[in-house]
Amino acid sequence: MKSILSILGILFFVPFTTAQIEKPKISISYTNAQRHEVLLQLEQVADINFYYDRQWLGDELISGTYNNTHLSEILEDIFAATLINFFFLDVQTVILTQNLVIKDELHQSFYKDSIDAIHTNSMEIAKNPAFYLMEKVDSNSKIETVRIGKEQKSTRQEKYTLSGIVRNNLTGEPIQNLAIIQKGSSNGVSTDINGLYQIELSAGLNSIQTKAIGIETVEKRVIMYNDGRLDFRLNDNVEQLDEVVVESNRLKNVETVVTGVVELDVADIKNIPLVLGERDILKTALTLPGITNAGEGAAGYNVRGGGTDQNLILLDDAVIYNPSHFFGIFSALNPFTTGGVTIYKGSIPAEYGGRLSSVFDINTKDANTKKFSGEASLGPVTSNLTLEIPIVKEKSGVILGGRSTYSNWILNSLDEESLKNSKASFFDIVAKYNDRVNETSTIAATGYYSRDAFSITSDSIYSYSNRLFSLKWNRKLNDKNSMNTVLANSQYGFNIDFEGNSDKNFNLGYRINETEFKLKFLKLHKDNHTINYGLSSKLYVVNPGEVVPQGSASIVAPLEIQLEKGWESALFLSDNIKLNDKLSVDLGLRYSFFAALGKSSQKIYETGVPKNEGTLTEIKEFDNNEIIKTYGGLEVRASTRYFLTPSLSLKVGYNNTFQYIHTISSNTTVSPTDTWKLSDINIAPQRANQVSLGFFKNLGDNAYELSLESYYKKSNSILDYKVGAQLLLNESIETEVLQGEGKAYGVEFLLKKTEGRLNGWLGYTYSRTFTKLDSDFIEERINNGEYFPSNFDKPHDISLVTNYKFTERFSLSANFVYQTGRPVTFPVGSYFLDGSEYALYSDRNKFRIPDFYRLDISFNIEGNHKIKKFAHSFWNISVYNVLGRNNPYSVFFVTEDGSLKAFQSSIFAIPVPTITYNFKF
Amino acid sequence: MKQQALTFHYYILLFLLAGSFFSGCTEPFAPDLLPQAESILVVDATLTNESRNHEVLLSRSSQEQGKLQEEKNATVRILDDNQQTFTFIETEPGRYISNLPFKADTSRSYRLQIVTSNGKSYTSKAESLPQTSQIENVSAQKTVTDNGSEGVQITVDSFDPTGNSTYYRYEYEETYKIIAPKWVPDQLVVLSEESMAVGVVNRDPNKEERTCYATDNSISIILTKTSGAGEDRVSDFDVRFLNKDNFIISHRYSILVKQYVLAQQAYSFYEKLQDFSGSESLFSQSQPGFINGNIFVDDDSEERVVGIFEVSSVSEKRAFFNYAELFPDEDLPPFIDECRPTNFDIDGTPSVFEFVKSNRVSYTNNVTNPATGALEEYIVVPRICGDCTVLGSAMVPDFWEE
């Protein structure tokens, strides 16, 4: 344990210790000066800046003379009799911190008292106080000593319980998943969703430490006289994220109350082998149980047997409709600006809604507000540049990221005439501004735009783009309450530009735009309740497509499918209740409501018969903003965690969800021309219910995390389409839509090793997912109305992700993936019609394409860590698909010259080597 | 659709060029198909407003690719809503022809009824005749396609002022003149079977073997619709592209384009059929499945029927062109065969006798001894190069115009 912590210490404090080495020696003399005066003098002499609160320093007068002495020595003397601690942020910046609670007198008496109190934990006390002093220099927080409980002479226990709440000093929000570790032992707990923790400590002196991503690490000496309470108020960490992550959340696996949550941080994926040089957090998520896609290079994600349209993908709280580039080979998230992603695949928190299967909550890093920095990468397909620019020092900053391909340039510079007009390009840009307005408020604003353009045939250009904007305001109302306001707008659209030689030139466009306002309150009630409540309201405007004739010769009639408008709102309330040490529950309720709004003409069909031109009875007209149809319902989000043993927990969850917006696609995989449609008079919302059960265990001093989860999900009114449906620009889409039932179940196993030279994870999932489309009418029935495997039903899925560090600079990574081939519809025979042979297709998804497997290897070289170096470099050499496995992506049957031929296509059929160069400055 | 797959290959190639080793690929493969418990009835029936003996083709789906399995001994008839019955008789296996010529009438609706030899009965939905629309023009133009192939594009213009036609399907029948490139007035014949002797004689003047005519029918589904357009006008619609290298346009070529105006359901049936049988884009695949037509089994079973009873209005127009008109002063397209000459020693082995006897060669010339003038060798080419009847018929078609 200790060695892990010291490694941690090295990792964590490297910048500071090295910075100290660079510090100049100085000469200074002062007599009977107040401390702050001395500091001012030092600022002059040593060209440094101190950051502190004047009040801490008091009015005492001090004197001293130093000749060619290290600054740190001088500072130690200055602050010797105070509670002030200092650390060097860089050569020119010294931050002073102060103990908030303890008075000098207590501090003085501490050693004596603790010696008296100790029974068991004598190891700590045996250590020389100098040990602490040393640590104090290293650490950016000071070690404070706290006495807990009133000592009772009559009853002396071996162990006492320390509990309390950990909050963010700035926002007052509880900090969850913060680890509290007893130093020098394997004892440790983590805070729950309410920031609450409870740890058993030996009577007497204990040293405890907090650890979490982005939160300062604080160490305290705690003398336990009895059970008691210790609250923490912690600041956000001034550290760079990358270096901290791996060691954090040590107990999160077993502690979290919510089931089916996956978290990934960019730092975790740095060494994972790359395809064409792109680091990709969402592709990495696919190696975790329960998250799959239709195949290599496919866009869209299937979470626990859900469709690709059932995921709410949020970037800084705004929806991204199509987070992929180049048909899904790359994801559209900039890997350098992305901080991390949390994926809720089981119990979705009550504050989120509108999609059945999952929430992908992706956040952008906060900009460095201290100094200008940046990161760039050069890969074979794209280049990427990220800049972090402080605006008001220590207060606000902006992060800018941009990424683009060069493929278009390559295409244009070719001599080949037929390719000159071809296009395939994409780019994405992201900017985030973060501002600590004052002690109680923070503001963050994010803007994002991504665009893809490609031409499949030389007479048409396809393009699609995502645009989003979000504004967030967090405000602490008082110690117990805080408020969180979000305003977000997203737009997704695609365009087809057709310019052949004929008179049919046109331009086709599709757009969806949504604006959401969300207000969330957080209330801490007593010690054991954390209550979240609020409301969200969203307005959708969909332009399902318009055709604009191009050129005067075009005889294409302008066509505009009527706009769709919808209003989706929800009220939510959740309470995380700690019932006792072992049992916690998280109860959430969400009432969601959807109204389809005019202006619109809605087609009314006879009930009980298939909808088609013949059964159309009436067309109802609705005025602008008139309510056409409303849907709504109560959604329950409940989960509970029970500790069977301190390192083994059992979690159970139940979840139901509604979805009012649907992807319209007649493809088996996601295509860029898929459109989204709102529920209306003819299309009901999709609904799902999920129950999940999981066991979570930490082993080997928390070095191994083990989980076994299972789920059963039933969905209703999920959308499918009649065979060969023509969906684009269809004015009567409801005549092509089938709504059926779905069911999915699975068992997910994950073993994760987070520490040591060898780390990584092994996941295995057994899951099935089925669809049923039944009707009294043959044209609305698929596979005789029985359950059939969905397009993404892949029962066995094994992923192994490993990384081995030879030294701090060299590491080797390998991924292995095996999946059952996905179901496809094959011909079971052939027939002749009009002299040509055609395929007679089987029942839907009766066959499978061959199994998928792939091994990737990469070798990573970190540049050296000399502080003076301008840039810190990182090389990644990857070979994707080392085995050269020709994994079929799809199979299809073509009638050519009157006879039937079978083909299979694959995307990466040979090993693909790539070299990427990254550097930070 | 085919174009798409091709272009993706270009991308793949490009990425290779770009040094990023992106390597997609599409290749033929042999799927393992499970045997289907029973084969499905396939109906190919078209009733038009042309007065003739209409045809219904019945077959069964087969697990064996490339094998047509006819449905014999069925009872086939068409009923109209005026209780009139048109009966069909089987003239050859699977081919049923109406007893009497008749045509679809605009005021009536029609049903197809089939009783197969196993006693199962099938009926179509009632279909009526769509709007009639005349082909205005069929033209042949020299063109270069988007991917750079030079050739001849056959296009169609049609206009329906009533605006009701909307859904069009085309078929064509192409007839082309073949001139055997190595034809000479002489031929090699077997003089004596016993002595295996052959000799050069004049060709039979009554047996035309130099100029022939061949006719092929279209085998792909050609569809267009005017529903997105401002008016019901088909203009410059591509029906057939003939590459400049295609030998069938070497001399004179004629195409008869038939335009069928379809009901929406029939159009959508063919559209799906076309959609599922075309090539796929590499990155997304449309969901194939069973395409429901308008013919159903009369009992309540799950049995399905492939195909559609199409009632359509037809209009046709013919066009002609000569290669030399479109490509003056250019070489003819290469003939279907290389016509490589082979020399046979008159007495040597292998002997030309076997080839002449089995009619596999055409005589073109001989070699004589320059000193003595004695015959030494026969020069022959594959029969196809000297005898056009291999490819077509010597009969000049009725419609042929020079």
mmCIF file of N, CA and C in Angstrom, chain A residues 276 410-411 414 419 423 455-457 503 555 557 666-669 723 784 791 825 827-831 834 836-838 840 844 886 889 891-895 897 900 902-910, chain B residues 3-4 7 10-11 14 18 20-29 33 36 42-44 61-62 65-66 68 146 169 219 221 228-230 235 272-273 276-277 280 282-287 290 302 306:
data_model
loop_
_atom_site.group_PDB
_atom_site.id
_atom_site.type_symbol
_atom_site.label_atom_id
_atom_site.label_comp_id
_atom_site.label_asym_id
_atom_site.label_seq_id
_atom_site.Cartn_x
_atom_site.Cartn_y
_atom_site.Cartn_z
ATOM 1 N N LEU A 276 -5.835 4.261 -37.581
ATOM 2 C CA LEU A 276 -5.474 5.438 -38.360
ATOM 3 C C LEU A 276 -5.126 6.619 -37.466
ATOM 4 N N ILE A 410 -5.779 15.590 -50.736
ATOM 5 C CA ILE A 410 -5.154 14.489 -51.481
ATOM 6 C C ILE A 410 -5.963 14.189 -52.741
ATOM 7 N N LEU A 411 -7.276 14.143 -52.559
ATOM 8 C CA LEU A 411 -8.138 13.849 -53.705
ATOM 9 C C LEU A 411 -7.979 14.897 -54.799
ATOM 10 N N LEU A 414 -4.786 14.816 -57.060
ATOM 11 C CA LEU A 414 -4.528 13.661 -57.912
ATOM 12 C C LEU A 414 -4.783 13.990 -59.373
ATOM 13 N N LEU A 419 -11.431 11.016 -60.210
ATOM 14 C CA LEU A 419 -11.407 11.186 -58.760
ATOM 15 C C LEU A 419 -11.323 12.636 -58.347
ATOM 16 N N LYS A 423 -14.949 13.676 -53.104
ATOM 17 C CA LYS A 423 -14.671 14.386 -51.867
ATOM 18 C C LYS A 423 -14.872 13.451 -50.694
ATOM 19 N N SER A 455 -18.611 12.451 -51.471
ATOM 20 C CA SER A 455 -19.426 12.177 -52.642
ATOM 21 C C SER A 455 -19.229 10.736 -53.024
ATOM 22 N N ILE A 456 -20.348 10.034 -53.106
ATOM 23 C CA ILE A 456 -20.290 8.615 -53.431
ATOM 24 C C ILE A 456 -20.251 8.471 -54.938
ATOM 25 N N THR A 457 -21.130 9.194 -55.612
ATOM 26 C CA THR A 457 -21.092 9.228 -57.062
ATOM 27 C C THR A 457 -20.693 10.642 -57.420
ATOM 28 N N ASP A 503 -31.961 16.955 -66.226
ATOM 29 C CA ASP A 503 -32.762 18.060 -65.720
ATOM 30 C C ASP A 503 -33.308 17.740 -64.332
ATOM 31 N N ILE A 555 -36.449 20.152 -63.841
ATOM 32 C CA ILE A 555 -37.900 20.042 -63.792
ATOM 33 C C ILE A 555 -38.346 19.445 -62.462
ATOM 34 N N ALA A 557 -39.736 19.307 -58.989
ATOM 35 C CA ALA A 557 -40.655 20.213 -58.304
ATOM 36 C C ALA A 557 -40.133 20.477 -56.916
ATOM 37 N N SER A 666 -34.138 2.587 -42.973
ATOM 38 C CA SER A 666 -34.451 1.251 -43.476
ATOM 39 C C SER A 666 -33.172 0.452 -43.678
ATOM 40 N N ASN A 667 -32.075 0.962 -43.111
ATOM 41 C CA ASN A 667 -30.815 0.235 -43.217
ATOM 42 C C ASN A 667 -30.618 -0.649 -41.995
ATOM 43 N N THR A 668 -29.767 -1.637 -42.145
ATOM 44 C CA THR A 668 -29.477 -2.495 -41.001
ATOM 45 C C THR A 668 -28.461 -1.832 -40.088
ATOM 46 N N THR A 669 -27.707 -0.875 -40.609
ATOM 47 C CA THR A 669 -26.753 -0.145 -39.789
ATOM 48 C C THR A 669 -27.019 1.345 -39.983
ATOM 49 N N VAL A 723 -40.679 -3.969 -45.211
ATOM 50 C CA VAL A 723 -39.576 -4.358 -46.083
ATOM 51 C C VAL A 723 -39.479 -3.394 -47.265
ATOM 52 N N ASN A 784 -43.554 -13.996 -39.290
ATOM 53 C CA ASN A 784 -44.797 -14.551 -38.745
ATOM 54 C C ASN A 784 -45.170 -13.995 -37.385
ATOM 55 N N ASN A 791 -30.912 -6.670 -35.292
ATOM 56 C CA ASN A 791 -29.738 -6.528 -36.168
ATOM 57 C C ASN A 791 -28.428 -6.504 -35.409
ATOM 58 N N THR A 825 -30.021 -11.247 -43.046
ATOM 59 C CA THR A 825 -31.063 -11.901 -43.806
ATOM 60 C C THR A 825 -30.434 -12.406 -45.096
ATOM 61 N N PRO A 827 -30.527 -14.962 -48.629
ATOM 62 C CA PRO A 827 -31.472 -15.625 -49.516
ATOM 63 C C PRO A 827 -31.513 -17.117 -49.171
ATOM 64 N N VAL A 828 -32.685 -17.700 -49.236
ATOM 65 C CA VAL A 828 -32.776 -19.143 -49.040
ATOM 66 C C VAL A 828 -33.041 -19.832 -50.359
ATOM 67 N N GLY A 829 -33.135 -19.051 -51.385
ATOM 68 C CA GLY A 829 -33.365 -19.631 -52.687
ATOM 69 C C GLY A 829 -33.364 -18.508 -53.694
ATOM 70 N N SER A 830 -33.672 -18.880 -54.923
ATOM 71 C CA SER A 830 -33.717 -17.827 -55.926
ATOM 72 C C SER A 830 -34.896 -18.085 -56.848
ATOM 73 N N TYR A 831 -35.265 -17.088 -57.581
ATOM 74 C CA TYR A 831 -36.358 -17.258 -58.523
ATOM 75 C C TYR A 831 -36.137 -16.359 -59.721
ATOM 76 N N ASP A 834 -39.162 -11.988 -65.068
ATOM 77 C CA ASP A 834 -38.795 -11.218 -66.260
ATOM 78 C C ASP A 834 -37.412 -11.592 -66.784
ATOM 79 N N SER A 836 -34.785 -12.473 -65.200
ATOM 80 C CA SER A 836 -33.641 -12.275 -64.310
ATOM 81 C C SER A 836 -33.823 -13.092 -63.049
ATOM 82 N N GLU A 837 -32.672 -13.432 -62.470
ATOM 83 C CA GLU A 837 -32.733 -14.236 -61.271
ATOM 84 C C GLU A 837 -32.635 -13.331 -60.043
ATOM 85 N N TYR A 838 -33.492 -13.563 -59.074
ATOM 86 C CA TYR A 838 -33.482 -12.762 -57.855
ATOM 87 C C TYR A 838 -33.377 -13.659 -56.641
ATOM 88 N N LEU A 840 -34.442 -15.000 -53.066
ATOM 89 C CA LEU A 840 -35.610 -15.138 -52.216
ATOM 90 C C LEU A 840 -35.098 -15.108 -50.783
ATOM 91 N N ARG A 844 -36.397 -12.694 -41.533
ATOM 92 C CA ARG A 844 -35.408 -11.679 -41.192
ATOM 93 C C ARG A 844 -34.416 -12.195 -40.137
ATOM 94 N N ASN A 886 -9.982 -10.939 -42.059
ATOM 95 C CA ASN A 886 -10.922 -10.308 -42.969
ATOM 96 C C ASN A 886 -12.318 -10.444 -42.367
ATOM 97 N N TYR A 889 -18.146 -7.230 -42.916
ATOM 98 C CA TYR A 889 -19.001 -6.188 -42.346
ATOM 99 C C TYR A 889 -20.432 -6.397 -42.817
ATOM 100 N N VAL A 891 -22.923 -8.680 -45.937
ATOM 101 C CA VAL A 891 -23.009 -9.570 -47.086
ATOM 102 C C VAL A 891 -24.203 -9.104 -47.896
ATOM 103 N N PHE A 892 -24.099 -9.202 -49.191
ATOM 104 C CA PHE A 892 -25.234 -8.774 -49.994
ATOM 105 C C PHE A 892 -25.270 -9.542 -51.308
ATOM 106 N N PHE A 893 -26.418 -9.474 -51.921
ATOM 107 C CA PHE A 893 -26.691 -10.288 -53.099
ATOM 108 C C PHE A 893 -27.111 -9.382 -54.226
ATOM 109 N N VAL A 894 -26.491 -9.585 -55.366
ATOM 110 C CA VAL A 894 -26.669 -8.661 -56.470
ATOM 111 C C VAL A 894 -27.121 -9.441 -57.690
ATOM 112 N N THR A 895 -28.100 -8.894 -58.395
ATOM 113 C CA THR A 895 -28.479 -9.492 -59.662
ATOM 114 C C THR A 895 -27.723 -8.752 -60.755
ATOM 115 N N ASP A 897 -26.416 -8.932 -64.742
ATOM 116 C CA ASP A 897 -26.629 -9.596 -66.027
ATOM 117 C C ASP A 897 -27.581 -10.769 -65.889
ATOM 118 N N LEU A 900 -27.657 -14.205 -60.190
ATOM 119 C CA LEU A 900 -27.523 -13.769 -58.807
ATOM 120 C C LEU A 900 -26.110 -14.028 -58.304
ATOM 121 N N ALA A 902 -23.301 -13.395 -54.894
ATOM 122 C CA ALA A 902 -23.171 -13.053 -53.471
ATOM 123 C C ALA A 902 -21.835 -12.366 -53.233
ATOM 124 N N PHE A 903 -21.849 -11.334 -52.441
ATOM 125 C CA PHE A 903 -20.613 -10.617 -52.100
ATOM 126 C C PHE A 903 -20.552 -10.387 -50.605
ATOM 127 N N GLN A 904 -19.340 -10.281 -50.082
ATOM 128 C CA GLN A 904 -19.192 -9.800 -48.715
ATOM 129 C C GLN A 904 -18.217 -8.630 -48.738
ATOM 130 N N SER A 905 -18.444 -7.696 -47.849
ATOM 131 C CA SER A 905 -17.524 -6.574 -47.811
ATOM 132 C C SER A 905 -16.932 -6.469 -46.419
ATOM 133 N N SER A 906 -15.721 -5.985 -46.366
ATOM 134 C CA SER A 906 -15.087 -5.784 -45.068
ATOM 135 C C SER A 906 -14.377 -4.451 -45.115
ATOM 136 N N ILE A 907 -14.076 -3.920 -43.956
ATOM 137 C CA ILE A 907 -13.535 -2.562 -43.927
ATOM 138 C C ILE A 907 -12.027 -2.540 -43.734
ATOM 139 N N PHE A 908 -11.542 -3.247 -42.748
ATOM 140 C CA PHE A 908 -10.089 -3.312 -42.573
ATOM 141 C C PHE A 908 -9.681 -4.773 -42.690
ATOM 142 N N ALA A 909 -9.285 -5.180 -43.865
ATOM 143 C CA ALA A 909 -9.032 -6.598 -44.084
ATOM 144 C C ALA A 909 -7.574 -6.978 -43.885
ATOM 145 N N ILE A 910 -6.697 -6.009 -43.767
ATOM 146 C CA ILE A 910 -5.280 -6.305 -43.595
ATOM 147 C C ILE A 910 -4.771 -5.539 -42.376
ATOM 148 N N GLN B 3 -22.408 1.880 -59.083
ATOM 149 C CA GLN B 3 -21.479 2.999 -59.093
ATOM 150 C C GLN B 3 -20.923 3.253 -57.694
ATOM 151 N N GLN B 4 -21.789 3.164 -56.725
ATOM 152 C CA GLN B 4 -21.378 3.460 -55.357
ATOM 153 C C GLN B 4 -20.267 2.541 -54.892
ATOM 154 N N THR B 7 -17.038 3.425 -56.412
ATOM 155 C CA THR B 7 -16.403 4.634 -55.909
ATOM 156 C C THR B 7 -15.754 4.383 -54.568
ATOM 157 N N TYR B 10 -12.426 3.320 -54.960
ATOM 158 C CA TYR B 10 -11.508 4.418 -55.230
ATOM 159 C C TYR B 10 -11.019 5.038 -53.938
ATOM 160 N N TYR B 11 -11.966 5.207 -53.018
ATOM 161 C CA TYR B 11 -11.557 5.795 -51.742
ATOM 162 C C TYR B 11 -10.511 4.944 -51.068
ATOM 163 N N LEU B 14 -7.392 5.439 -52.561
ATOM 164 C CA LEU B 14 -6.867 6.743 -52.202
ATOM 165 C C LEU B 14 -6.204 6.743 -50.855
ATOM 166 N N ALA B 18 -2.586 7.680 -49.790
ATOM 167 C CA ALA B 18 -2.326 8.670 -48.763
ATOM 168 C C ALA B 18 -1.438 8.099 -47.665
ATOM 169 N N SER B 20 -2.205 5.800 -45.581
ATOM 170 C CA SER B 20 -2.870 5.432 -44.341
ATOM 171 C C SER B 20 -3.393 4.011 -44.371
ATOM 172 N N PHE B 21 -3.140 3.313 -45.439
ATOM 173 C CA PHE B 21 -3.362 1.868 -45.481
ATOM 174 C C PHE B 21 -4.781 1.444 -45.131
ATOM 175 N N PHE B 22 -5.694 2.251 -45.514
ATOM 176 C CA PHE B 22 -7.091 1.919 -45.289
ATOM 177 C C PHE B 22 -7.473 0.866 -46.314
ATOM 178 N N SER B 23 -7.947 -0.236 -45.853
ATOM 179 C CA SER B 23 -8.064 -1.343 -46.785
ATOM 180 C C SER B 23 -9.407 -2.023 -46.754
ATOM 181 N N GLY B 24 -10.399 -1.428 -47.262
ATOM 182 C CA GLY B 24 -11.680 -2.104 -47.371
ATOM 183 C C GLY B 24 -11.640 -3.071 -48.523
ATOM 184 N N CYS B 25 -12.567 -3.991 -48.535
ATOM 185 C CA CYS B 25 -12.619 -4.809 -49.730
ATOM 186 C C CYS B 25 -13.972 -5.463 -49.877
ATOM 187 N N THR B 26 -14.335 -5.692 -51.096
ATOM 188 C CA THR B 26 -15.576 -6.379 -51.403
ATOM 189 C C THR B 26 -15.213 -7.551 -52.271
ATOM 190 N N GLU B 27 -15.653 -8.713 -51.872
ATOM 191 C CA GLU B 27 -15.274 -9.880 -52.658
ATOM 192 C C GLU B 27 -16.432 -10.862 -52.712
ATOM 193 N N PRO B 28 -16.448 -11.705 -53.754
ATOM 194 C CA PRO B 28 -17.523 -12.686 -53.849
ATOM 195 C C PRO B 28 -17.377 -13.709 -52.735
ATOM 196 N N PHE B 29 -18.462 -14.254 -52.291
ATOM 197 C CA PHE B 29 -18.335 -15.338 -51.322
ATOM 198 C C PHE B 29 -19.481 -16.313 -51.502
ATOM 199 N N LEU B 33 -26.305 -21.858 -47.383
ATOM 200 C CA LEU B 33 -27.738 -21.630 -47.313
ATOM 201 C C LEU B 33 -28.430 -22.878 -46.799
ATOM 202 N N GLN B 36 -34.545 -24.735 -47.808
ATOM 203 C CA GLN B 36 -35.875 -24.227 -47.493
ATOM 204 C C GLN B 36 -36.825 -25.414 -47.531
ATOM 205 N N VAL B 42 -43.872 -18.663 -57.831
ATOM 206 C CA VAL B 42 -43.423 -17.390 -58.404
ATOM 207 C C VAL B 42 -44.316 -17.064 -59.603
ATOM 208 N N VAL B 43 -44.940 -15.916 -59.569
ATOM 209 C CA VAL B 43 -45.876 -15.537 -60.628
ATOM 210 C C VAL B 43 -45.335 -14.335 -61.378
ATOM 211 N N ASP B 44 -45.312 -14.439 -62.680
ATOM 212 C CA ASP B 44 -44.895 -13.322 -63.513
ATOM 213 C C ASP B 44 -46.021 -13.087 -64.507
ATOM 214 N N SER B 61 -39.590 -21.139 -56.635
ATOM 215 C CA SER B 61 -38.253 -20.749 -56.191
ATOM 216 C C SER B 61 -37.429 -22.007 -56.028
ATOM 217 N N SER B 62 -36.126 -21.825 -56.152
ATOM 218 C CA SER B 62 -35.257 -22.989 -56.134
ATOM 219 C C SER B 62 -34.079 -22.716 -55.219
ATOM 220 N N GLN B 65 -29.040 -22.311 -57.341
ATOM 221 C CA GLN B 65 -28.940 -21.069 -58.074
ATOM 222 C C GLN B 65 -28.876 -21.327 -59.571
ATOM 223 N N GLY B 66 -29.532 -20.493 -60.331
ATOM 224 C CA GLY B 66 -29.448 -20.578 -61.779
ATOM 225 C C GLY B 66 -30.379 -21.600 -62.403
ATOM 226 N N LEU B 68 -34.145 -22.782 -63.253
ATOM 227 C CA LEU B 68 -35.549 -22.389 -63.337
ATOM 228 C C LEU B 68 -36.406 -23.634 -63.176
ATOM 229 N N ASP B 146 -20.096 9.237 -66.532
ATOM 230 C CA ASP B 146 -19.371 9.882 -65.440
ATOM 231 C C ASP B 146 -18.052 9.184 -65.135
ATOM 232 N N ARG B 169 -42.248 1.801 -66.059
ATOM 233 C CA ARG B 169 -41.273 0.717 -66.149
ATOM 234 C C ARG B 169 -40.950 0.534 -67.617
ATOM 235 N N ILE B 219 -33.005 -7.517 -69.390
ATOM 236 C CA ILE B 219 -33.152 -8.409 -68.244
ATOM 237 C C ILE B 219 -33.050 -7.661 -66.931
ATOM 238 N N ILE B 221 -34.433 -4.448 -64.309
ATOM 239 C CA ILE B 221 -35.624 -3.663 -64.017
ATOM 240 C C ILE B 221 -35.283 -2.194 -64.259
ATOM 241 N N GLY B 228 -41.852 13.227 -58.199
ATOM 242 C CA GLY B 228 -41.141 14.350 -57.598
ATOM 243 C C GLY B 228 -41.045 15.537 -58.534
ATOM 244 N N ALA B 229 -41.407 15.320 -59.792
ATOM 245 C CA ALA B 229 -41.195 16.361 -60.791
ATOM 246 C C ALA B 229 -42.412 17.278 -60.885
ATOM 247 N N GLY B 230 -42.197 18.416 -61.479
ATOM 248 C CA GLY B 230 -43.273 19.394 -61.588
ATOM 249 C C GLY B 230 -44.357 18.969 -62.552
ATOM 250 N N SER B 235 -37.991 12.812 -69.428
ATOM 251 C CA SER B 235 -37.189 13.344 -70.523
ATOM 252 C C SER B 235 -35.754 12.880 -70.396
ATOM 253 N N LYS B 272 -38.478 -2.249 -54.895
ATOM 254 C CA LYS B 272 -37.851 -3.011 -53.813
ATOM 255 C C LYS B 272 -36.974 -4.128 -54.381
ATOM 256 N N LEU B 273 -37.506 -4.773 -55.414
ATOM 257 C CA LEU B 273 -36.758 -5.855 -56.042
ATOM 258 C C LEU B 273 -35.422 -5.319 -56.556
ATOM 259 N N PHE B 276 -33.048 -4.398 -53.577
ATOM 260 C CA PHE B 276 -32.400 -5.526 -52.908
ATOM 261 C C PHE B 276 -31.415 -6.240 -53.805
ATOM 262 N N SER B 277 -31.541 -6.064 -55.117
ATOM 263 C CA SER B 277 -30.664 -6.834 -55.987
ATOM 264 C C SER B 277 -29.526 -5.977 -56.503
ATOM 265 N N GLU B 280 -24.424 -2.756 -52.830
ATOM 266 C CA GLU B 280 -24.615 -2.035 -51.579
ATOM 267 C C GLU B 280 -23.500 -1.035 -51.368
ATOM 268 N N LEU B 282 -20.735 0.391 -49.021
ATOM 269 C CA LEU B 282 -19.891 -0.355 -48.096
ATOM 270 C C LEU B 282 -20.310 -0.167 -46.648
ATOM 271 N N PHE B 283 -20.846 1.003 -46.343
ATOM 272 C CA PHE B 283 -21.044 1.348 -44.944
ATOM 273 C C PHE B 283 -22.464 1.192 -44.424
ATOM 274 N N SER B 284 -23.419 1.037 -45.297
ATOM 275 C CA SER B 284 -24.746 0.782 -44.766
ATOM 276 C C SER B 284 -25.474 -0.148 -45.714
ATOM 277 N N GLN B 285 -26.317 -0.938 -45.144
ATOM 278 C CA GLN B 285 -26.961 -1.972 -45.925
ATOM 279 C C GLN B 285 -28.452 -1.879 -45.683
ATOM 280 N N SER B 286 -29.224 -1.846 -46.775
ATOM 281 C CA SER B 286 -30.652 -1.764 -46.537
ATOM 282 C C SER B 286 -31.159 -3.128 -46.087
ATOM 283 N N GLN B 287 -32.187 -3.091 -45.287
ATOM 284 C CA GLN B 287 -32.707 -4.319 -44.689
ATOM 285 C C GLN B 287 -33.489 -5.095 -45.738
ATOM 286 N N PHE B 290 -38.648 -10.366 -47.464
ATOM 287 C CA PHE B 290 -39.578 -10.875 -48.454
ATOM 288 C C PHE B 290 -40.431 -9.728 -48.974
ATOM 289 N N GLU B 302 -49.754 -19.442 -43.834
ATOM 290 C CA GLU B 302 -48.687 -18.438 -43.909
ATOM 291 C C GLU B 302 -47.976 -18.485 -45.261
ATOM 292 N N VAL B 306 -44.473 -15.179 -54.481
ATOM 293 C CA VAL B 306 -43.590 -14.140 -55.005
ATOM 294 C C VAL B 306 -44.172 -13.616 -56.304
#
